[in-house]
Coordinates of C-alpha atoms and ligand atoms in Angstrom, one line a residue:
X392 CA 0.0 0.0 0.0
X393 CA 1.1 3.3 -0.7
X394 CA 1.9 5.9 1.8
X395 CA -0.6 8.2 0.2
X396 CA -3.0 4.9 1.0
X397 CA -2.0 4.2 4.5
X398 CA -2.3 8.1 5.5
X399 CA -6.2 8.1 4.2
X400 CA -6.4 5.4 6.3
X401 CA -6.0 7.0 9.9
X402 CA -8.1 9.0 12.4
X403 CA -6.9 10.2 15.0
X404 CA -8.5 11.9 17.9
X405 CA -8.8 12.9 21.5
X406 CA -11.8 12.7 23.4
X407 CA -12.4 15.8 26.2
X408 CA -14.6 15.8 28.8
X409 CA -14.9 17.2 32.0
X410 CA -14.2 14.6 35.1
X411 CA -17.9 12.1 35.0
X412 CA -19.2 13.9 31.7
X413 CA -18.5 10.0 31.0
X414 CA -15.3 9.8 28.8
X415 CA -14.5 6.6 30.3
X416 CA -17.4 4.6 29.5
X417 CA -17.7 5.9 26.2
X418 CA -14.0 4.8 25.2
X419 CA -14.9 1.8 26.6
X420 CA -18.3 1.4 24.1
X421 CA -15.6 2.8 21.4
X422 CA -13.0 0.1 22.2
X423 CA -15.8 -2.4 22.4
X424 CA -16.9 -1.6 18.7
X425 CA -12.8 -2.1 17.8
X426 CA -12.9 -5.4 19.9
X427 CA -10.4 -4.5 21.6
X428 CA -12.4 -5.3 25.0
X429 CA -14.7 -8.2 25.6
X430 CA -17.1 -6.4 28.2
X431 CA -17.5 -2.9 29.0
X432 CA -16.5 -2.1 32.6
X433 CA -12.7 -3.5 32.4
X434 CA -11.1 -0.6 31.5
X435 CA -11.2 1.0 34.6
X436 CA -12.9 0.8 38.5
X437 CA -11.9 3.8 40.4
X438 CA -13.9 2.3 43.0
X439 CA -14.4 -1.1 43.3
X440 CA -9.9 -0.6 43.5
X441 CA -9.3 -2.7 39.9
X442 CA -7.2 -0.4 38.2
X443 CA -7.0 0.8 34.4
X444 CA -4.8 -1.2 32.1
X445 CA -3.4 2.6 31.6
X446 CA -2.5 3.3 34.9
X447 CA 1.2 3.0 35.1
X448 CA 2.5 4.7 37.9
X449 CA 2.4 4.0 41.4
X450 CA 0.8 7.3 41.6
X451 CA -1.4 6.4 39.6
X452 CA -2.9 3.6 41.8
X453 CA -2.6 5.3 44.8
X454 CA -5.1 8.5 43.5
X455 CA -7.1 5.7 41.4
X456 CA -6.6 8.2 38.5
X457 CA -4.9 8.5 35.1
X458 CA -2.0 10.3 35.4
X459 CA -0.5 9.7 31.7
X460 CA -2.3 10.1 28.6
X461 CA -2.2 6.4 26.4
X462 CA -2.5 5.7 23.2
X463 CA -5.5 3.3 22.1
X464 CA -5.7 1.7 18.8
X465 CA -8.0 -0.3 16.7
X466 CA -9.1 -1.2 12.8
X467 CA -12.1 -0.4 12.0
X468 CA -13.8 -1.5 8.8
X469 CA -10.8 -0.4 7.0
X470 CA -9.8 2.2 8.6
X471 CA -7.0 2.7 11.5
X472 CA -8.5 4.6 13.9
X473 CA -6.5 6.4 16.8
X474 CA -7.6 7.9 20.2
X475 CA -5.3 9.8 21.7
X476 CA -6.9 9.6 26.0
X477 CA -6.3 12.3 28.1
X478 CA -6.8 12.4 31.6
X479 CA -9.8 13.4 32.6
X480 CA -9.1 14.3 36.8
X481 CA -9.7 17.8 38.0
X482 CA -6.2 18.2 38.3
X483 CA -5.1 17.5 34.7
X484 CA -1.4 18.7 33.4
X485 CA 0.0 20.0 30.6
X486 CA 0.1 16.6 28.9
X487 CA -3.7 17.0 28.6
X488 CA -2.7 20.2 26.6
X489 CA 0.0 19.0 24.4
X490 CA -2.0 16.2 23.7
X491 CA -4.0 18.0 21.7
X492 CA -1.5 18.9 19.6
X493 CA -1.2 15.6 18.0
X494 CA -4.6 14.5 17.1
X495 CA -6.5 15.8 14.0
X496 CA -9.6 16.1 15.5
X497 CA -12.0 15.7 18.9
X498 CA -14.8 14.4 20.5
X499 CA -16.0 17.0 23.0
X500 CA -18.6 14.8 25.7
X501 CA -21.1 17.3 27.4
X502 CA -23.2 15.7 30.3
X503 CA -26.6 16.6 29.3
X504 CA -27.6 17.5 33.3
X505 CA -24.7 19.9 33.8
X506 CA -24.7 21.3 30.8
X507 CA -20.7 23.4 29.6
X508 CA -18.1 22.6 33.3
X509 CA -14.9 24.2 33.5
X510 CA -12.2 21.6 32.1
X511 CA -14.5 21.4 28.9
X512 CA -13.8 24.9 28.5
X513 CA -10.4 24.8 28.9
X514 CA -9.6 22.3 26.9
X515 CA -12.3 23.5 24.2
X516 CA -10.0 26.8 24.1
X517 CA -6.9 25.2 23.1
X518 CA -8.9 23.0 20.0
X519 CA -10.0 26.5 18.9
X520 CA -7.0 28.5 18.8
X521 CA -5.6 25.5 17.4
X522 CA -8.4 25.2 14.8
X523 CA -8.9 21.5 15.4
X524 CA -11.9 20.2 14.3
X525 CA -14.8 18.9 17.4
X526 CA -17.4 16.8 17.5
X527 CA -19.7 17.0 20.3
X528 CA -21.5 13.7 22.2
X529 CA -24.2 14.9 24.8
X530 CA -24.1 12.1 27.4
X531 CA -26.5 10.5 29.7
X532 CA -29.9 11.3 27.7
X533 CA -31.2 8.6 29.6
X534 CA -31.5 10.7 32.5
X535 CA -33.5 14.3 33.1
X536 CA -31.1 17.0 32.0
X537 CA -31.5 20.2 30.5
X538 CA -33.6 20.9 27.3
X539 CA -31.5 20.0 24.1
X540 CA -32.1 23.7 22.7
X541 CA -31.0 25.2 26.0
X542 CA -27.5 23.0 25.4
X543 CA -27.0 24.3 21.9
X544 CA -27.5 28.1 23.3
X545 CA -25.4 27.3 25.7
X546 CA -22.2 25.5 23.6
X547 CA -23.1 28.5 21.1
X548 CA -22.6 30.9 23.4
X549 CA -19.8 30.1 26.3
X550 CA -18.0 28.4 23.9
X551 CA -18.7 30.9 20.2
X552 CA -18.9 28.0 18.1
X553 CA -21.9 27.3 15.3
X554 CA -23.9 23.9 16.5
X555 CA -25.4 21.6 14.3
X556 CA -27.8 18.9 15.9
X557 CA -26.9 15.4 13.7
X558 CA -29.8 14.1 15.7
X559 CA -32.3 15.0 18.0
X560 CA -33.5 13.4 21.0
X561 CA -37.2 12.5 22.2
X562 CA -37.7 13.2 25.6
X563 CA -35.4 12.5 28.3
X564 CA -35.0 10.4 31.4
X565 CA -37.5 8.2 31.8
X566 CA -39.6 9.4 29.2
X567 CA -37.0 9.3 26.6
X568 CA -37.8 7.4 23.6
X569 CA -35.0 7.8 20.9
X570 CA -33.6 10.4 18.6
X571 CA -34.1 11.7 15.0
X572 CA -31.2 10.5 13.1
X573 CA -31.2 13.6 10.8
X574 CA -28.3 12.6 8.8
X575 CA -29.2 9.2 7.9
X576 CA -32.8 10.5 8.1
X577 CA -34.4 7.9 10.7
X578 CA -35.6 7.8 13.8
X579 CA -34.0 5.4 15.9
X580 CA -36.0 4.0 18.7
X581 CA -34.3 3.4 22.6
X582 CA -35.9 0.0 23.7
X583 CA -34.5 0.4 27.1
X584 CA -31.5 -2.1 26.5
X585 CA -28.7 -1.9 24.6
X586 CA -31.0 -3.0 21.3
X587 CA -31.8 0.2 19.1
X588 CA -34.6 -0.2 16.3
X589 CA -34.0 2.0 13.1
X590 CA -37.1 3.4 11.6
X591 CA -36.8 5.3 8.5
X592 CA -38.9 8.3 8.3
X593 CA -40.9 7.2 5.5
X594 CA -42.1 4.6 7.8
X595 CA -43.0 6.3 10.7
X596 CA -46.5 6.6 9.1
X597 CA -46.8 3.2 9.5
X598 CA -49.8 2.0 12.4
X599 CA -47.4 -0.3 13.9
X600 CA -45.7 2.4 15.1
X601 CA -48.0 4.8 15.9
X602 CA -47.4 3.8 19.9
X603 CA -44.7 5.9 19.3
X604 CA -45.7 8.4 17.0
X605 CA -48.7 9.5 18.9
X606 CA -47.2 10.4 21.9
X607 CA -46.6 14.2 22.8
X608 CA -42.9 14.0 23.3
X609 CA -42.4 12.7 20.0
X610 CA -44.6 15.0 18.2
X611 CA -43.6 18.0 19.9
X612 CA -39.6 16.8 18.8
X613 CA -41.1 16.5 15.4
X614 CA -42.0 20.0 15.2
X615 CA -38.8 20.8 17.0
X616 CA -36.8 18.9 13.9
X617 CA -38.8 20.7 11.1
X618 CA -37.7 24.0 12.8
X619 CA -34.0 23.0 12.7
X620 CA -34.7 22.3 9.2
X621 CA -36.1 25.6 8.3
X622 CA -34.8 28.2 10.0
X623 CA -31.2 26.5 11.9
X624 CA -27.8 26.5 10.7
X625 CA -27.3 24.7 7.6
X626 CA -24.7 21.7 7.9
X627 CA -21.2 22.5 6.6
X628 CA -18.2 19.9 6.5
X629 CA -16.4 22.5 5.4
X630 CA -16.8 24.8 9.0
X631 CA -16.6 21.7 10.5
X632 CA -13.4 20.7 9.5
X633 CA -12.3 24.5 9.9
X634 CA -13.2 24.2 13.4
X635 CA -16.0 26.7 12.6
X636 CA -18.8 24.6 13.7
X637 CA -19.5 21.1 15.5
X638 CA -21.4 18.2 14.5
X639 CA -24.2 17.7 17.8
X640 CA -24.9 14.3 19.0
X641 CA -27.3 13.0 21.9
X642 CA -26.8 9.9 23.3
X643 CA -25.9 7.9 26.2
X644 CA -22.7 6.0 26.7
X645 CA -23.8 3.6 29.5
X646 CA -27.2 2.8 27.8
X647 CA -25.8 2.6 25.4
X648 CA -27.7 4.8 23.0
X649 CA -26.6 6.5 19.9
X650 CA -23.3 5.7 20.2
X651 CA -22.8 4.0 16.9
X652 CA -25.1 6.1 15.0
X653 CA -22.6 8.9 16.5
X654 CA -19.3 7.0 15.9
X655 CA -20.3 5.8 12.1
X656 CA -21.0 9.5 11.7
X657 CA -18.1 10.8 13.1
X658 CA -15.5 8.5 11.8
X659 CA -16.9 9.3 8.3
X660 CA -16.6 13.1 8.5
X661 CA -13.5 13.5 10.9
X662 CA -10.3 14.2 9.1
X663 CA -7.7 12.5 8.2
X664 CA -3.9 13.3 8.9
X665 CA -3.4 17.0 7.5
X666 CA -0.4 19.0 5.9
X667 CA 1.5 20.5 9.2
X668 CA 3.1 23.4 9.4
X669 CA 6.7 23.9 9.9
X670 CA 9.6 26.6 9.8
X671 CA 10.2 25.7 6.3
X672 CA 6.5 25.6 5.2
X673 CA 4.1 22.9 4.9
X674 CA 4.8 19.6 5.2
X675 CA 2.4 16.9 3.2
X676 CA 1.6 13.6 5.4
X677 CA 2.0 11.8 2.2
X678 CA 5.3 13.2 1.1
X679 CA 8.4 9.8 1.3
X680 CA 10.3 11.4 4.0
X681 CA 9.5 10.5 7.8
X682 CA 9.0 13.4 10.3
X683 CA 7.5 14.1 13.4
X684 CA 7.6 16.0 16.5
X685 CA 7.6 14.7 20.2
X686 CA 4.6 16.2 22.3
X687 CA 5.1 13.9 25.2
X688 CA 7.7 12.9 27.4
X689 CA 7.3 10.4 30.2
X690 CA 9.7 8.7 32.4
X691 CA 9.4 5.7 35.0
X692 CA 7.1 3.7 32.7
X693 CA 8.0 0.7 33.9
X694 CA 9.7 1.1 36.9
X695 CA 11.6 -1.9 36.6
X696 CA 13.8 -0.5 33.8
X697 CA 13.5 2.9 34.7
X698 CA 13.3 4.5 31.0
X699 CA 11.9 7.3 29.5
X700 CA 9.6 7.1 26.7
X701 CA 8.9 10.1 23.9
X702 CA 6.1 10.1 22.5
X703 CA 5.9 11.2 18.6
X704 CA 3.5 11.9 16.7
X705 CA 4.2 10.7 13.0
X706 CA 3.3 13.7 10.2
X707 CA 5.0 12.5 7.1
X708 CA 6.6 9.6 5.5
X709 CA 7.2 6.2 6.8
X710 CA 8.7 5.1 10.2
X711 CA 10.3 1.9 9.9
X712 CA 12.1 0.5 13.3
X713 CA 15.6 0.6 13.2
X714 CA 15.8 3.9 10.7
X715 CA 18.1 6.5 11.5
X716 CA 16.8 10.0 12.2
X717 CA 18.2 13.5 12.8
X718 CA 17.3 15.6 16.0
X719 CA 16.3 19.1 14.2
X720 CA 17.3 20.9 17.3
X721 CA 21.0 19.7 17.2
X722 CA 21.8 18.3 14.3
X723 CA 22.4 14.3 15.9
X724 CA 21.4 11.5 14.4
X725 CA 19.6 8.7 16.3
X726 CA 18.7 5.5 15.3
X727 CA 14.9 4.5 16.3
X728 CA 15.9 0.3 17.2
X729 CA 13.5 0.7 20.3
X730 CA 10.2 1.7 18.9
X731 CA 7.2 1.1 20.5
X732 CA 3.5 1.3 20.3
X733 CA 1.7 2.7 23.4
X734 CA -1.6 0.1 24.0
X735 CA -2.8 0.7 27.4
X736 CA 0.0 -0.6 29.2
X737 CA 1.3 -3.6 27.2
X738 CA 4.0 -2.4 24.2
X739 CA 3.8 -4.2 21.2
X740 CA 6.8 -3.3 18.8
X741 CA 5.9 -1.5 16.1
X742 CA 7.9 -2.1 12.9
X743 CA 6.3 0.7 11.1
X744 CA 4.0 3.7 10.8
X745 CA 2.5 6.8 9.2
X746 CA 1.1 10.1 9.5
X747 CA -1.4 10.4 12.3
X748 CA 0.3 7.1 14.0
X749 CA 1.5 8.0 17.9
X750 CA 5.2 5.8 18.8
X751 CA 6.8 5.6 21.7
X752 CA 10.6 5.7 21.3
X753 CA 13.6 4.6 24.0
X754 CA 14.5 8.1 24.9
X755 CA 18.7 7.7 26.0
X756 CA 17.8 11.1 27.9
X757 CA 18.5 13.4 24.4
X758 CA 15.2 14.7 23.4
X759 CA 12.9 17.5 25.1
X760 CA 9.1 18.2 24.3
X761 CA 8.5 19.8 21.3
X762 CA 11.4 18.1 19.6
X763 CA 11.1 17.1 15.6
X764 CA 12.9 14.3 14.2
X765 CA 13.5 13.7 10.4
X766 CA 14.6 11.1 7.7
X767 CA 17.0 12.5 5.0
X768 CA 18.7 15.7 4.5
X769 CA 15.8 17.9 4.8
X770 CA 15.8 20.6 7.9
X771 CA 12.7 21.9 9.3
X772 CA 10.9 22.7 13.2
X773 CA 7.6 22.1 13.4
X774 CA 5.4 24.7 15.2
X775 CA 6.6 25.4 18.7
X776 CA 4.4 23.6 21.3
X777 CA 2.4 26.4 23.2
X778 CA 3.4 26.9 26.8
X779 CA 0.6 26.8 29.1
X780 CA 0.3 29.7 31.7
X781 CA 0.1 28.2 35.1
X782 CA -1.9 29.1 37.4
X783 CA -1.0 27.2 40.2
X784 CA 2.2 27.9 42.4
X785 CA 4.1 26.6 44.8
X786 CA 7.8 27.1 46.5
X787 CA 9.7 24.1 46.6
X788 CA 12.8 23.3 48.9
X789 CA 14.5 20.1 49.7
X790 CA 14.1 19.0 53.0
X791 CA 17.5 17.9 53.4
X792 CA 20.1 20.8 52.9
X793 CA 22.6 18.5 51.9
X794 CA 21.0 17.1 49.0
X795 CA 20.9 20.3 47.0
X796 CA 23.2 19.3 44.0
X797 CA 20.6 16.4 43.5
X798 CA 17.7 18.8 44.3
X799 CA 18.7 21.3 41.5
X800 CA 19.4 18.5 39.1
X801 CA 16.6 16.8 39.5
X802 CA 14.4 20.1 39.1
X803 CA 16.3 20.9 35.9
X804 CA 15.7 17.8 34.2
X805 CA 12.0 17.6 35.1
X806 CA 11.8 21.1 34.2
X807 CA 13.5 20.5 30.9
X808 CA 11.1 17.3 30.1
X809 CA 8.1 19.8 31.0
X810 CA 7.0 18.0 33.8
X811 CA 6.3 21.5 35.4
X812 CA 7.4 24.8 34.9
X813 CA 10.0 26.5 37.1
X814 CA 10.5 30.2 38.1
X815 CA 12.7 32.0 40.3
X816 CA 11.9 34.7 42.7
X817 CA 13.2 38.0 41.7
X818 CA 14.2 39.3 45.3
X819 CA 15.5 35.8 47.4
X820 CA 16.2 33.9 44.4
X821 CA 13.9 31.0 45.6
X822 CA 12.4 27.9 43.2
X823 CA 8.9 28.6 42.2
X824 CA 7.3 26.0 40.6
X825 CA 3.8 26.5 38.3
X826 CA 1.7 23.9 37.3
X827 CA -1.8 23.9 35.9
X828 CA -3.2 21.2 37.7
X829 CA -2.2 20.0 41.2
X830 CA -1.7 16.6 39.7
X831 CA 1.7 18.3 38.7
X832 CA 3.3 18.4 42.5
X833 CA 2.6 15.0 43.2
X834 CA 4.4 13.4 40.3
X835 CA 7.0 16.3 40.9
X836 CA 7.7 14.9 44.5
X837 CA 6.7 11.3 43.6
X838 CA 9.7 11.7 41.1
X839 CA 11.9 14.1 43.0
X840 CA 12.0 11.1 45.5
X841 CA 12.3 7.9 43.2
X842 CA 14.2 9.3 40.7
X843 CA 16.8 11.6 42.5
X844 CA 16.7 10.6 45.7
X845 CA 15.4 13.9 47.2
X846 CA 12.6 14.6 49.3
X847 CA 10.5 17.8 48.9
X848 CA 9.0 20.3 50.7
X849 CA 6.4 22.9 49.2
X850 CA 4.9 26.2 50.5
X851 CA 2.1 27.1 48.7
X852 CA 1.8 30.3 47.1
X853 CA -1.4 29.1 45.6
X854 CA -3.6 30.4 42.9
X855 CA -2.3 33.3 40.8
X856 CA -2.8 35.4 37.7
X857 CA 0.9 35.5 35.6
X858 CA 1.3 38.1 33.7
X859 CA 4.8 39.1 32.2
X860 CA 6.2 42.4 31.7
X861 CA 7.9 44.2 29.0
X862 CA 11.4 42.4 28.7
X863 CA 12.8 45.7 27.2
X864 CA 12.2 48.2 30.4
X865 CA 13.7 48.0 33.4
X866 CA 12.1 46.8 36.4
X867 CA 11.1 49.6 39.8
X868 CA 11.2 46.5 42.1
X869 CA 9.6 48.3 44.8
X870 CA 6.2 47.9 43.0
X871 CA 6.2 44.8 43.9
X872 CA 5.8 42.4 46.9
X873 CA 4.0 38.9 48.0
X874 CA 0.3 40.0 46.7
X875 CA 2.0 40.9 43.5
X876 CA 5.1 38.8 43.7
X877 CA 8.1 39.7 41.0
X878 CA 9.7 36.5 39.6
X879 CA 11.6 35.2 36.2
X880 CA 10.7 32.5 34.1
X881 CA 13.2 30.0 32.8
X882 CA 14.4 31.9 29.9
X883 CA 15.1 35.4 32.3
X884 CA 11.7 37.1 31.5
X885 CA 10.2 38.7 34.4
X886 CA 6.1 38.3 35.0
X887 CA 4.2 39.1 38.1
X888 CA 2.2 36.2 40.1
X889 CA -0.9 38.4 41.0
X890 CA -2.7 37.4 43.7
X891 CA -6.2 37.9 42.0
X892 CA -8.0 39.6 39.5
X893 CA -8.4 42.3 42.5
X894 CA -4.7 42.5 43.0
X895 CA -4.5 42.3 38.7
X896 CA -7.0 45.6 38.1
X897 CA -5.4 47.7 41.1
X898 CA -1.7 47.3 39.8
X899 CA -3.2 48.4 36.1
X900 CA -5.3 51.5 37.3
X901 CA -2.0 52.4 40.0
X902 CA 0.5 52.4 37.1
X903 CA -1.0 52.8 33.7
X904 CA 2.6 53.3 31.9
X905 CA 3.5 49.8 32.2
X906 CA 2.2 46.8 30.3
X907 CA 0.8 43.5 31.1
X908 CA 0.7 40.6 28.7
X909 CA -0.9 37.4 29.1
X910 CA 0.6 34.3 27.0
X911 CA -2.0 32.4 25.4
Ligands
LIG713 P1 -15.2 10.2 33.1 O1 -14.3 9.1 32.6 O2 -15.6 11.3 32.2 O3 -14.8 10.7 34.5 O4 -16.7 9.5 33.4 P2 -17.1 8.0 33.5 O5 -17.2 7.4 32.2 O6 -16.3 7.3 34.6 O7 -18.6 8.2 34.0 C1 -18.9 8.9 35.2 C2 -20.2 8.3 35.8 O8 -21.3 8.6 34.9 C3 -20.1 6.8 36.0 O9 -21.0 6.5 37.1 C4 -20.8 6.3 34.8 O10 -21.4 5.0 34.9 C5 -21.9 7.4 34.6 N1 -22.3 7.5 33.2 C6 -21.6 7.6 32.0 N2 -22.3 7.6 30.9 C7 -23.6 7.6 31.4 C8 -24.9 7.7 30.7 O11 -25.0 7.8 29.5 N3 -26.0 7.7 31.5 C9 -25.9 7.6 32.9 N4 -27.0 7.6 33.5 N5 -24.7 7.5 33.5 C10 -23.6 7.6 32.8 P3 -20.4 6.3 38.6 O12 -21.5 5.8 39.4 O13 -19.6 7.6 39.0 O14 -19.2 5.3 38.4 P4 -19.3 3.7 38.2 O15 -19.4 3.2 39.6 O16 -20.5 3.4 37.4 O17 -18.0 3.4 37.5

C-alpha cells in the first residue's frame, strides 16, 4: 500500500470531557466496537480498587486516577483509527494540553444535566485556537437534563462556536424514547436495553408504530426537527473541518444509545492526517520522508527499567524500526531500534507507521518536548508547542540541605522534560514551581524522591494570575511584593504572580505606563 494509501487510512482523535461527563465509558463502548475489550467495565474501576490497564504509575494507583495520557488503537472497517486519552481528573497537566497537539480532531462529551463545566472549556480553548476540528457527544440522555435547545445556546454561546444537531432526542429520562437521526434520516428507537430499532422516516407513518408516533414527546420533537430544518444552521463539512462549527450528537454512553449512529458519523466526517506546518512551510503527510515531533515525554514507565519514553507523533513519511533519524534541534542522528506502540499498558513493537500514528521511542535522555525528528537531508521545526500559563504555584525546597546538587538537578531535568514549569523569585532567588493542575506536584515529588533521591517540601503560594512584563524596560522592584510577587521565568523574562483579578485591576489603574501581557 502506498503511503498516500495508508495516511487516508487513519483517524486520529482525542476525546475531552470534564471529570464524570463519561469519557471513560464511552471509550470503553468505542473500544468495544474495535474489539479491543470483551465487556464494557474493564477498563477502569476507580472504586471497586481494579485499576486501568493505563495506569502506570504507582501514583497512579494510589489517587485511582490516570495520570498519563495512552494511546489506544484499533481497525475499523478499514480504517486505523487512533484515540489519543487524556486524563480526565480535575487536576489535569500540561500533557492534557500537548496532547492535543497531535490529534486531528476531537470528540468533545457534554453531560446533558450539567450542561458546559470548566475543564471542557479549557480544553475546548486550546482546540479552537488551534483550529482543530470537534465533534460534540451529549451524554446520559437517559436521565432528566437540561432541554437539548438550552444545550446548543449554551455551547453557542460560552463556547462561540456554530452547532449543528446530527440528531435530535425524544424526551429525556424516563420518558426518553430515541432520537431523530437527521443525517441518515431515521428515527431510531431506545428500547431500554442496549437494542436500538432504526425506523426510516418514510415509515414512521406506519400503524405499527403509531405507539410511538402518537405520543406528545415525539410530536412535539417533530415539530422541533422541522424547525431545525427551516430556519437553523445549515450543515457544513467545510466549517466543521475548519473548526468553525460542531457536528451535535445525543446519546448515552452507559445505555448505550446513539453511540454507533454517532461513531459511524463521526469517523466518516473526521479528518484525516493533514499538511503540518513547519519553519520551512508545509509539510504533506504523504510526502516519502519520515518526520514528526515529540509532544510527550514520560519517564518511570515501567519502573523496573527505569526508562523514559517520547512520545511522537508521525506527520509524514514512513517510520520503519531501526531507521536512522536527525534531531532538528541539534543536528544528531539517532537510530529508532526501540520503537514502541503505546496500548494501554502492554508495548507491542511497532515495525512501522505513518502520518497520524502516535510511537513511543527509547529516549537515551536526548530529546525535550517539542522536539522534531527527520529522515534525510531535509531541515525543518515544526510549530513550537504552546506553553501553558500556570496558574498554580508553589515554592519548593529540599528537606534535606545536603541534597541540593541532587535537588537542583533533579528540578532541571523535570523542568526541561516539561514535567512542570520552574520560576525564580526576583528578590530571594527561591524555586517557584507553576503547574496547571495539582496533579503536577505530586508526580513532581513522587519523582523528586524515586528518581533523585530527594525529598520535597512545598509552601504554597497558591492560585495566581501571571502576567509578564515588558522584557525591554527596566524593572522599579519596589512595585512589587508577595500579593503581587516579582519572579523570572526560565528563559530570564520577568512576570508578576498576582494574587487575584483584585490585586490584577489595582496594579493596572495604579500604574497605567506599564504593560501586562498574558501568553495564550
Ligand atoms: P469520566 O471518565 O468522564 O470521568 O466519566 P465515567 O465514564 O467514569 O462516568 C462517570 C459516571 O457517569 C459513572 O458513574 C458512569 O457510569 C456514569 N455514566 C456515564 N455515561 C452515562 C450515561 O450515558 N448515563 C448515565 N445515567 N450515567 C452515565 P459512577 O457511578 O460515578 O461510576 P461507576 O461506579 O458506574 O463506574
Amino acid at each position: 500500500m502506498s503511503i498516500k494509501e495508508e495516511v487516508q487510512k487513519r483517524k486520529t482523535f482525542a476525546i475531552i470531557s470534564h471529570p464524570d461527563a463519561g469519557k471513560t465509558t464511552l471509550t470503553e463502548r468505542l473500544l468495544l466496537v474495535g474489539n479491543l475489550i470483551r465487556t464494557a467495565g474493564t477498563v477502569k474501576g476507580k472504586k471497586s480498587g481494579k485499576f486501568a490497564t493505563s495506569d502506570w504509575m504507582e501514583i497512579e494507583k494510589q489517587r485511582g486516577i490516570s495520570v498519563t495520557s495512552s494511546v489506544m488503537n484499533f481497525q475499523y472497517n478499514d480504517l486505523q483509527v487512533n484515540i489519543l486519552d487524556t486524563p480526565g481528573h480535575e487536576d489535569f497537566s500540561e500533557d492534557t494540553y500537548r496532547t492535543l497537539t497531535a490529534v486531528d480532531s476531537v470528540v468533545m462529551i457534554i453531560d446533558a444535566t450539567k450542561g458546559i463545566e470548566a475543564q471542557t472549556l479549557k480544553l475546548f480553548k486550546v482546540c479552537r485556537m488551534r483550529g482543530i476540528p470537534i465533534f460534540t457527544f451529549i451524554n446520559k440522555l437517559d436521565r432528566e437534563g437540561k432541554e437539548p435547545l438550552a444545550l446548543l445556546e449554551e455551547i453557542e454561546e460560552v463556547l462561540d462556536i456554530e452547532t449543528y444537531p446530527m440528531n435530535w432526542p425524544v424526551g429525556m429520562g424516563k420518558r426518553f424514547l430515541g432520537i431523530f437521526d437527521r443525517h441518515g434520516k431515521q428515527f431510531v428507537k431506545f428500547n431500554g436495553n442496549e437494542e436500538e430499532t432504526y425506523i426510516p422516516y418514510e415509515d414512521l407513518e406506519k400503524d405499527e408504530h403509531q405507539e410511538i408516533t402518537s405520543q406528545t414527546a415525539f410530536e412535539a420533537a417533530q415539530d422541533e426537527v422541522a424547525l431545525l430544518d427551516e430556519a437553523g444552521d445549515q450543515f457544513s463539512l467545510e466549517a466543521v473541518l475548519s473548526g468553525e462549527q460542531t457536528p451535535v450528537f445525543f446519546g448515552s454512553a452507559l445505555a448505550p444509545f446513539g453511540v454507533d449512529i454517532f461513531f459511524d458519523t463521526f469517523i466518516s466526517m473526521a479528518p484525516t492526517p493533514q499538511p503540518r506546518k513547519t519553519t520551512e512551510g508545509m509539510v504533506e503527510p504523504d510526502s516519502p520522508e519520515f518526520s514528526g515531533f515529540i509532544f510527550k515525554i514520560q519517564a518511570n514507565m515501567n519502573p523496573a527499567h527505569r526508562d523514559r519514553i517520547a512520545f511522537i507523533r508521525v506527520c509524514s513519511g514512513k517510520f520503519e524500526r531501526g531507521m536512522s533519524v536527525k534531531l532538528s534541534r541539534t543536528g544528531k542522528v539517532f537510530k529508532l531500534s526501540q520503537s514502541q506502540q503505546i496500548v494501554a499498558s502492554t508495548r507491542e513493537t511497532v515495525d512501522e507507521a505513518y502520518a497520524g500514528d502516535i510511537i513511543g521511542i527509547y529516549d537515551p535522555n536526548a530529546y525535550q518536548i517539542g522536539d522534531t525528528l527527520i529522515e534525510g537531508r531535509a531541515q525543518f521545526n515544526y510549530d513550537e508547542l504552546p506553553q501553558f500559563p500556570p496558574e498554580l504555584f508553589k515554592k519548593v525546597t529540599a528537606k534535606n540541605v545536603m541534597k541540593s546538587k541532587q535537588f537542583k538537578k533533579g528540578i532541571e531535568q523535570l523542568v526541561q522534560e516539561g514535567a512542570i514549569q520552574l520560576f525564580r523569585d526576583k528578590r530571594t532567588e527561591s524555586y517557584i514551581l507553576g503547574a496547571v493542575g495539582e496533579l503536577q506536584y505530586d508526580v513532581f515529588k513522587y519523582r523528586m524522591e524515586n528518581e533523585y533521591n530527594v525529598d520535597v517540601m512545598f509552601d504554597t503560594i497558591g492560585e495566581r494570575i501571571p502576567r509578564w512584563l515588558n522584557s525591554d524596560e527596566k524593572v522599579n522592584e519596589s512595585l512589587f511584593d508577595e500579593r503581587k510577587l516579582l519572579v523570572r521565568d526560565r528563559d530570564g523574562n520577568n512576570l508578576v504572580l498576582f494574587q487575584n483579578q483584585f490585586a490584577l485591576n489595582w496594579f493596572k489603574e495604579n500604574n497605567p505606563k506599564i504593560e501586562l501581557f498574558n501568553r495564550l
